[in-house]
Structure formats: C-alpha cells, structure tokens
Short mmCIF file of C-alpha atoms in Angstrom, two decimals:
data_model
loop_
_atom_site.label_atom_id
_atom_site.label_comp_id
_atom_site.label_asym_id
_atom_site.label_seq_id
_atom_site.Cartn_x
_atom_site.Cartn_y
_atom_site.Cartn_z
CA UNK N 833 2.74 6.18 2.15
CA UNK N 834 2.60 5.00 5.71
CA UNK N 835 2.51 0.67 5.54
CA UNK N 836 0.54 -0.68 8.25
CA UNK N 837 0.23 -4.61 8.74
CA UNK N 838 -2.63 -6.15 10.82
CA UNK N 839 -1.49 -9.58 11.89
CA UNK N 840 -4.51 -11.28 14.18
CA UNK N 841 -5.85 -15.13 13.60
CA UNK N 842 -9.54 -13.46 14.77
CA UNK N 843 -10.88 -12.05 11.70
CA UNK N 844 -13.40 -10.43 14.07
CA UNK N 845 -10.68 -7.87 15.28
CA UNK N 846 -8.52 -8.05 12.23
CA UNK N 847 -12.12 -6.25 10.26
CA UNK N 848 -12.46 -4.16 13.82
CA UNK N 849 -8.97 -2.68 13.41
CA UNK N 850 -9.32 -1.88 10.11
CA UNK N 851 -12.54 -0.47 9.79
CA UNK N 852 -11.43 2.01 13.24
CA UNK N 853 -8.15 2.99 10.96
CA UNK N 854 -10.18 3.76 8.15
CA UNK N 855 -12.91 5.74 9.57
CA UNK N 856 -10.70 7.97 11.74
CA UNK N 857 -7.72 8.15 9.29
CA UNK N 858 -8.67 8.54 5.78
CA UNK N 859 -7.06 11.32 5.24
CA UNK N 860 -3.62 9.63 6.13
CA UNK N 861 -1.68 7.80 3.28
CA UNK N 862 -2.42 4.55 5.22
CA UNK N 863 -1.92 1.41 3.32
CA UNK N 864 -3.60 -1.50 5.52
CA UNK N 865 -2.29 -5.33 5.05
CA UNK N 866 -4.48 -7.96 6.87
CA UNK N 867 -2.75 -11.17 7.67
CA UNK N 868 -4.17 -14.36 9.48
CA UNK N 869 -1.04 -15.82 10.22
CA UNK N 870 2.84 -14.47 11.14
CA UNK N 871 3.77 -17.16 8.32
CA UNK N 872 1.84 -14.88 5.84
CA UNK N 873 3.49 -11.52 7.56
CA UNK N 874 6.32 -12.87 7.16
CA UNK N 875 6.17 -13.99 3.79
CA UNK N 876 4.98 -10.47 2.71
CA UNK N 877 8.31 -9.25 4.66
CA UNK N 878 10.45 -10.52 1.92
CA UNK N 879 9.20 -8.48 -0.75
CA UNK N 880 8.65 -4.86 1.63
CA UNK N 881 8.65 -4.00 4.99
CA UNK N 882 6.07 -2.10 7.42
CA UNK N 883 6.22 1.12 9.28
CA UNK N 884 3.71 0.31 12.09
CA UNK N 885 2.63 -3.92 12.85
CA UNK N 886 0.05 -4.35 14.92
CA UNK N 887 0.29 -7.76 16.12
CA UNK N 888 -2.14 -10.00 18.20
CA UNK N 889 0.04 -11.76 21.12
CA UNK N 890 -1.65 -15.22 20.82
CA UNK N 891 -1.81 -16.43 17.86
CA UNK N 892 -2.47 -20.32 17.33
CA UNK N 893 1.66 -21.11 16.09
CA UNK N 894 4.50 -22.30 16.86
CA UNK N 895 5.79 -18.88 17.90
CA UNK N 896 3.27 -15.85 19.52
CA UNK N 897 3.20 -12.24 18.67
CA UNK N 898 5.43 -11.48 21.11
CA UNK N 899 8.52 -14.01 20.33
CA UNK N 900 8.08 -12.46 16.13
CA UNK N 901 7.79 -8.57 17.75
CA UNK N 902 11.22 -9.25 19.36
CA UNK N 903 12.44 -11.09 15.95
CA UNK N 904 11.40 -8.11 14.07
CA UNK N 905 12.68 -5.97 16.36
CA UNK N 906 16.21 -7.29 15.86
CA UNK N 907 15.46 -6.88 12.21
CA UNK N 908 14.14 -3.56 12.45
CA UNK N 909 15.01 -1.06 14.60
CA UNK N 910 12.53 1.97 13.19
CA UNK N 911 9.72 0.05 13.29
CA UNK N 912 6.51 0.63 15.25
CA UNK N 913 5.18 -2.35 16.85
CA UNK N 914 1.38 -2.39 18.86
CA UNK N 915 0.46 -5.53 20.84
CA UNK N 916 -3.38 -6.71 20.96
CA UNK N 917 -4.04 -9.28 23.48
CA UNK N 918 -6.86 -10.73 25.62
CA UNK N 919 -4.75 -10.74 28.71
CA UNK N 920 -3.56 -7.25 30.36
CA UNK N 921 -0.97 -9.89 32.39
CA UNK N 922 0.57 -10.09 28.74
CA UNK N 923 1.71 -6.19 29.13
CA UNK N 924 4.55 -7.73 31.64
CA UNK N 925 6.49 -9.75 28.90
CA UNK N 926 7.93 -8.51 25.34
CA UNK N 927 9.85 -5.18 26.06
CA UNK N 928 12.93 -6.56 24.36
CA UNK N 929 10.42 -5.82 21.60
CA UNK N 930 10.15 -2.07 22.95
CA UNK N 931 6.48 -2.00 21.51
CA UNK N 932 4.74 1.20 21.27
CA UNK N 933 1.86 -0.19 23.40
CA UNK N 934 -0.15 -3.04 24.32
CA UNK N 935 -4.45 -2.27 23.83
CA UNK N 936 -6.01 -5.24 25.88
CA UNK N 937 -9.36 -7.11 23.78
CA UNK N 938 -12.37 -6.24 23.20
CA UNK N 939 -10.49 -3.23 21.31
CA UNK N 940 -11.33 0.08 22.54
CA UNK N 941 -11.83 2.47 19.77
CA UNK N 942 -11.39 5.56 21.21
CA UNK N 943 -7.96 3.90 22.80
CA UNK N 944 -6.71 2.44 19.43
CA UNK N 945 -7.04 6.12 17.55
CA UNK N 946 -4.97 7.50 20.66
CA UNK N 947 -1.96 5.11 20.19
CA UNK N 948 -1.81 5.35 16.47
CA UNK N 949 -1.97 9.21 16.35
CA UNK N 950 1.17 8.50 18.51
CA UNK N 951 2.53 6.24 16.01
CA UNK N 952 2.00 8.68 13.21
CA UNK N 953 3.70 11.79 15.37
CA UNK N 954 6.54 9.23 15.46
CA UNK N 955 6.72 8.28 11.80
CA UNK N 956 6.45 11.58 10.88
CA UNK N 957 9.70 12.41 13.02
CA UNK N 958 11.94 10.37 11.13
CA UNK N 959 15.29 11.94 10.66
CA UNK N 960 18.44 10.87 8.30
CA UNK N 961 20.68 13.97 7.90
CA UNK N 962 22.59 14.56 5.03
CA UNK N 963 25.33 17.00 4.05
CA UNK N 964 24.95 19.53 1.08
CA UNK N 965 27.19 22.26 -0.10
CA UNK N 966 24.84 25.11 -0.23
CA UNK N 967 26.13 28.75 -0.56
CA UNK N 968 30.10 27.56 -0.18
CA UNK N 969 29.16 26.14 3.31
CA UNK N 970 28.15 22.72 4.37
CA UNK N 971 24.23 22.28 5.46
CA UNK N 972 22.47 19.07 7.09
CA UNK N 973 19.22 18.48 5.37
CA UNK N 974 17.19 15.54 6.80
CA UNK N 975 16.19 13.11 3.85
CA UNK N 976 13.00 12.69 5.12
CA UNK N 977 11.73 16.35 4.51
CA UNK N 978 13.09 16.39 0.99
CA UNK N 979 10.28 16.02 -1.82
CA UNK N 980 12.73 15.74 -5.04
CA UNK N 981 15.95 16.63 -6.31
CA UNK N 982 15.12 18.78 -9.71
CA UNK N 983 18.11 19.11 -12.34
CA UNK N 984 17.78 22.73 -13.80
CA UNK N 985 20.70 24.13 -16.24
CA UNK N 986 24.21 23.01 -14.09
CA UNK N 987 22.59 22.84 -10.72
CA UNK N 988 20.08 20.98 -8.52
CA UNK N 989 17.33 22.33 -7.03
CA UNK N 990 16.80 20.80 -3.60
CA UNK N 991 12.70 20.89 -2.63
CA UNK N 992 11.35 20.66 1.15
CA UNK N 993 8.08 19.53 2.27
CA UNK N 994 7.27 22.59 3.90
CA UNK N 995 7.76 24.22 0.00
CA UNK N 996 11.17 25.57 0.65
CA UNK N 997 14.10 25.27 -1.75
CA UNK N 998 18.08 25.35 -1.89
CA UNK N 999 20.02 25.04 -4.62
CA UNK N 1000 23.63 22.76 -5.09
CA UNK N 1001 26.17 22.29 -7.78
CA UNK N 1002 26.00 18.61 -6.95
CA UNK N 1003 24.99 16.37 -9.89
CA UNK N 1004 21.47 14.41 -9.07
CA UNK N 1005 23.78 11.34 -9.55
CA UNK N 1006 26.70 12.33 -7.12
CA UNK N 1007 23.67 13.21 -4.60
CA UNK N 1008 22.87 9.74 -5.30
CA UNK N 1009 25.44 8.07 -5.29
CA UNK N 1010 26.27 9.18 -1.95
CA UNK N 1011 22.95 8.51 -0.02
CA UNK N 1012 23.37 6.90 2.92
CA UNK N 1013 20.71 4.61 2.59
CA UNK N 1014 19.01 3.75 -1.50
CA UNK N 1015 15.33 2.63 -0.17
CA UNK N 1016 14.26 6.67 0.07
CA UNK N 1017 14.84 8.11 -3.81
CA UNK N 1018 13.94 6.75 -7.06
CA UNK N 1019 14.47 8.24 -10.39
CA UNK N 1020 11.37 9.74 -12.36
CA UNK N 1021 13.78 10.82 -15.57
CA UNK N 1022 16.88 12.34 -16.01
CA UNK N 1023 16.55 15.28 -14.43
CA UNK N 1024 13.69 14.26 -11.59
CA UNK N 1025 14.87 12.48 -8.39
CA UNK N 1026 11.82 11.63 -6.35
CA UNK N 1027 11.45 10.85 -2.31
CA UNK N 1028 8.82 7.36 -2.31
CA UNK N 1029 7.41 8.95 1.02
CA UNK N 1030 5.53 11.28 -1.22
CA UNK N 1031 4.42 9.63 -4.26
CA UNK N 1032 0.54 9.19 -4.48
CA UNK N 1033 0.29 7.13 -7.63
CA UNK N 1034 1.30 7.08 -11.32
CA UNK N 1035 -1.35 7.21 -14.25
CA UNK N 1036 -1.26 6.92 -18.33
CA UNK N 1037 -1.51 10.83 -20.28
CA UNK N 1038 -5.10 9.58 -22.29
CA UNK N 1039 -4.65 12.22 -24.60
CA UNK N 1040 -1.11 10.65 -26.39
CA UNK N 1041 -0.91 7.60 -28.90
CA UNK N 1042 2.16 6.36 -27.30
CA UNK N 1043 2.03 4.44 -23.71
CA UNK N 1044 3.64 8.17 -21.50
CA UNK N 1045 2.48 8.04 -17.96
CA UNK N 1046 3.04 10.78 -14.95
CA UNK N 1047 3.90 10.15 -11.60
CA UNK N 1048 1.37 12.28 -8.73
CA UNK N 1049 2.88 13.22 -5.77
CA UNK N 1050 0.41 13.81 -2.53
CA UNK N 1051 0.97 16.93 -3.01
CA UNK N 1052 -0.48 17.54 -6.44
CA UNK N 1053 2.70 17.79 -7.64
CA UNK N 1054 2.91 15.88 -11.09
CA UNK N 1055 6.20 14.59 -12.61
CA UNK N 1056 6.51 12.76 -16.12
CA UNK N 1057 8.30 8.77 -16.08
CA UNK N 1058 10.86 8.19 -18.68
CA UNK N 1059 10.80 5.23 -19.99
CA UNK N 1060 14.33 4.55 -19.20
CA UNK N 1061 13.05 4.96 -15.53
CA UNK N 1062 9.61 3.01 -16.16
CA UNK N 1063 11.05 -0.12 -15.31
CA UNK N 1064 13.61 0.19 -11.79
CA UNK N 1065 10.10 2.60 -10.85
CA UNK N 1066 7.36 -0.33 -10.94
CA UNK N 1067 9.55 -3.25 -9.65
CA UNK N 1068 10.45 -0.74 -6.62
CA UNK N 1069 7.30 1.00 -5.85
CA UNK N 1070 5.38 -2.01 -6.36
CA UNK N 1071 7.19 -3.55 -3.40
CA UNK N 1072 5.60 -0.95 -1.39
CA UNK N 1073 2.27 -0.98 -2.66
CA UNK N 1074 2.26 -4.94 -3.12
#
C-alpha cells in the first residue's frame, strides 16, 4: 500500500486532488488521507508515516508548507514531498526540502497525473539489500522485492515479486532477527513471514465456528493468521491503514 497525505486548508483543491488520484489511479494501492491543517498531519504522523505528502505552501499557521516539508524532510529522508501553491515565485524557496515538484493553482490535471506517475516510478524503486546464504555463497536480495519468507521442512523459502524463489537454511527468526530495519515484515504464523508492501486486507473464513481469519495479499495470494500473530498484526497494520 502506497500512503498518500493531502494537506491543503482549501477543501476546494483538497476534493480536486483527490478525485484526479482516484480517477486516474485506481488501480494503484493508493491510500488517500485529507488533512485541513499541518497540526492534523502531524498528529496522524505519530501513529504512521506517508510515502508521498502533497502539501499546499500557504496554509493559514504559524508555520507554511514549506517550513513543515523541510521539517519532514529532516525526519524523513525517503519521502516524496509535492508543493501546491498559488504563486509560481514560491518554486524559488524550499529545496532544503528537495521536493519532487511544485504544480502552481488552479491544479492542472493532466500536470498532477504526470508528477505522481513520477512519484510512483520512484516508490517503486526502493532498494534495502540484504545478505542471504543461498547455494554456499552469499546473495544481496533487496527487501523490497521480497513477498514472504515461507518455513517448509528445515529451510526457508525466499519468494520475489516477480514469482521467483530461493531457498536458505536460515531460520524465519534469524532472518528476522537480523533485518536491518523491523517496519517491512510481520509475522502471519509460525511458519509465514509477510512483506506489509503487499498485503491487500485480512477477512474472517465464514464457513468455521471459531473466529480464523486469512490474510490477502495483492496478489491473490492468501495466507492464514495465527492467533498468536492476530494481535502484533492489527496494532501494526492498523497504523498503516489508520
């Protein structure tokens, strides 16, 4: 799921943006926040961050669009950040914010599909390499093109977005354990080690008397949730879908 936040204090152009990102991407896993205010961005912040902020450069505060962009910058260096603002003249200021680009008001459609296609080429470029022991030699898979770790028998089998596989002695745990960063993976069950990027949604099984639910992956790919798992899986996938 891609997280974009829409930050303007016009509700005319934070409905405008929205509607344009709907229409011409629904067949992106877009999540869209609206927010009025930076105080309410912000607030929102605290619980999970955004790939791509799309921020209106005058906004009636203490502090503009521009002053948070290079805030959040400092905060976060992967992020995507796209300036709206009724004065090209604007375009001079805010690079320590490195934005992606600055769309001048009234918002050209045409214009605004353009940039974020860019942002999504971007996104989907992401790269965190990690080392696996594959075949006796050491291999540098990129976290971001990894699906799920599946435990079979006394091995793991690793699985690749474009529907490849390798295959490691390395416990699901040890591989784990040793992640670089822990906001990627989250456990499904014992034996299930799934990449957030990918996960679509979870739903109940109807046709059991007990409460057993399955995790869908955008893929198609299904998964059950233990219910050791249940809990750790809601509180951190509903920080991303909050």
């Amino acid at each position: 799921m891609i997280r974009v936040a829409i930050c303007d204090d016009q509700e005319l152009y934070r409905d405008q943006i929205r509607e344009i990102l709907q229409s011409h991407f629904a067949e992106q896993s877009l999540q869209l926040f609206i927010y009025e205010t930076l105080e309410a961005l912000e607030q929102a912040r605290t619980i999970a961050d955004f790939d791509v902020f799309i921020l209106d450069v005058e906004m009636q505060e203490h502090r503009n669009g521009i002053d948070y962009g290079i805030e959040l910058r400092e905060q976060n260096q992967q992020a995507i950040i796209i300036f709206i603002t009724s004065h090209s003249e604007y375009a001079l200021y805010g690079y320590d914010a490195y934005p992606l680009q600055y769309l001048v008001k009234p918002i050209d459609s045409g214009k605004l599909v353009q940039v974020f296609q860019y942002a999504l080429q971007k996104l989907t470029k992401r790269v965190l390499f990690m080392k696996f022991t594959i075949d006796y030699l050491k291999e540098s898979l990129n976290l971001y093109d990894i699906v799920y770790f599946e435990r079979r028998s006394f091995r793991t089998i690793i699985h690749l977005v474009d529907e490849s596989e390798y295959s490691v002695r390395e416990s699901i745990k040890s591989i784990y354990t040793r992640m670089p960063v822990e906001d990627i993976f989250i456990r499904a069950n014992q034996s299930i080690l799934l990449n957030m990027d990918f996960i679509d949604r979870i739903e109940r099984e109807e046709k059991t008397t007990s409460k057993k639910y399955s995790i869908l992956l955008s893929n198609g790919q299904k998964h059950s949730l233990s219910r050791a798992c249940y809990s750790a899986f809601i509180d951190n996938m509903s920080r991303r879908w909050i």
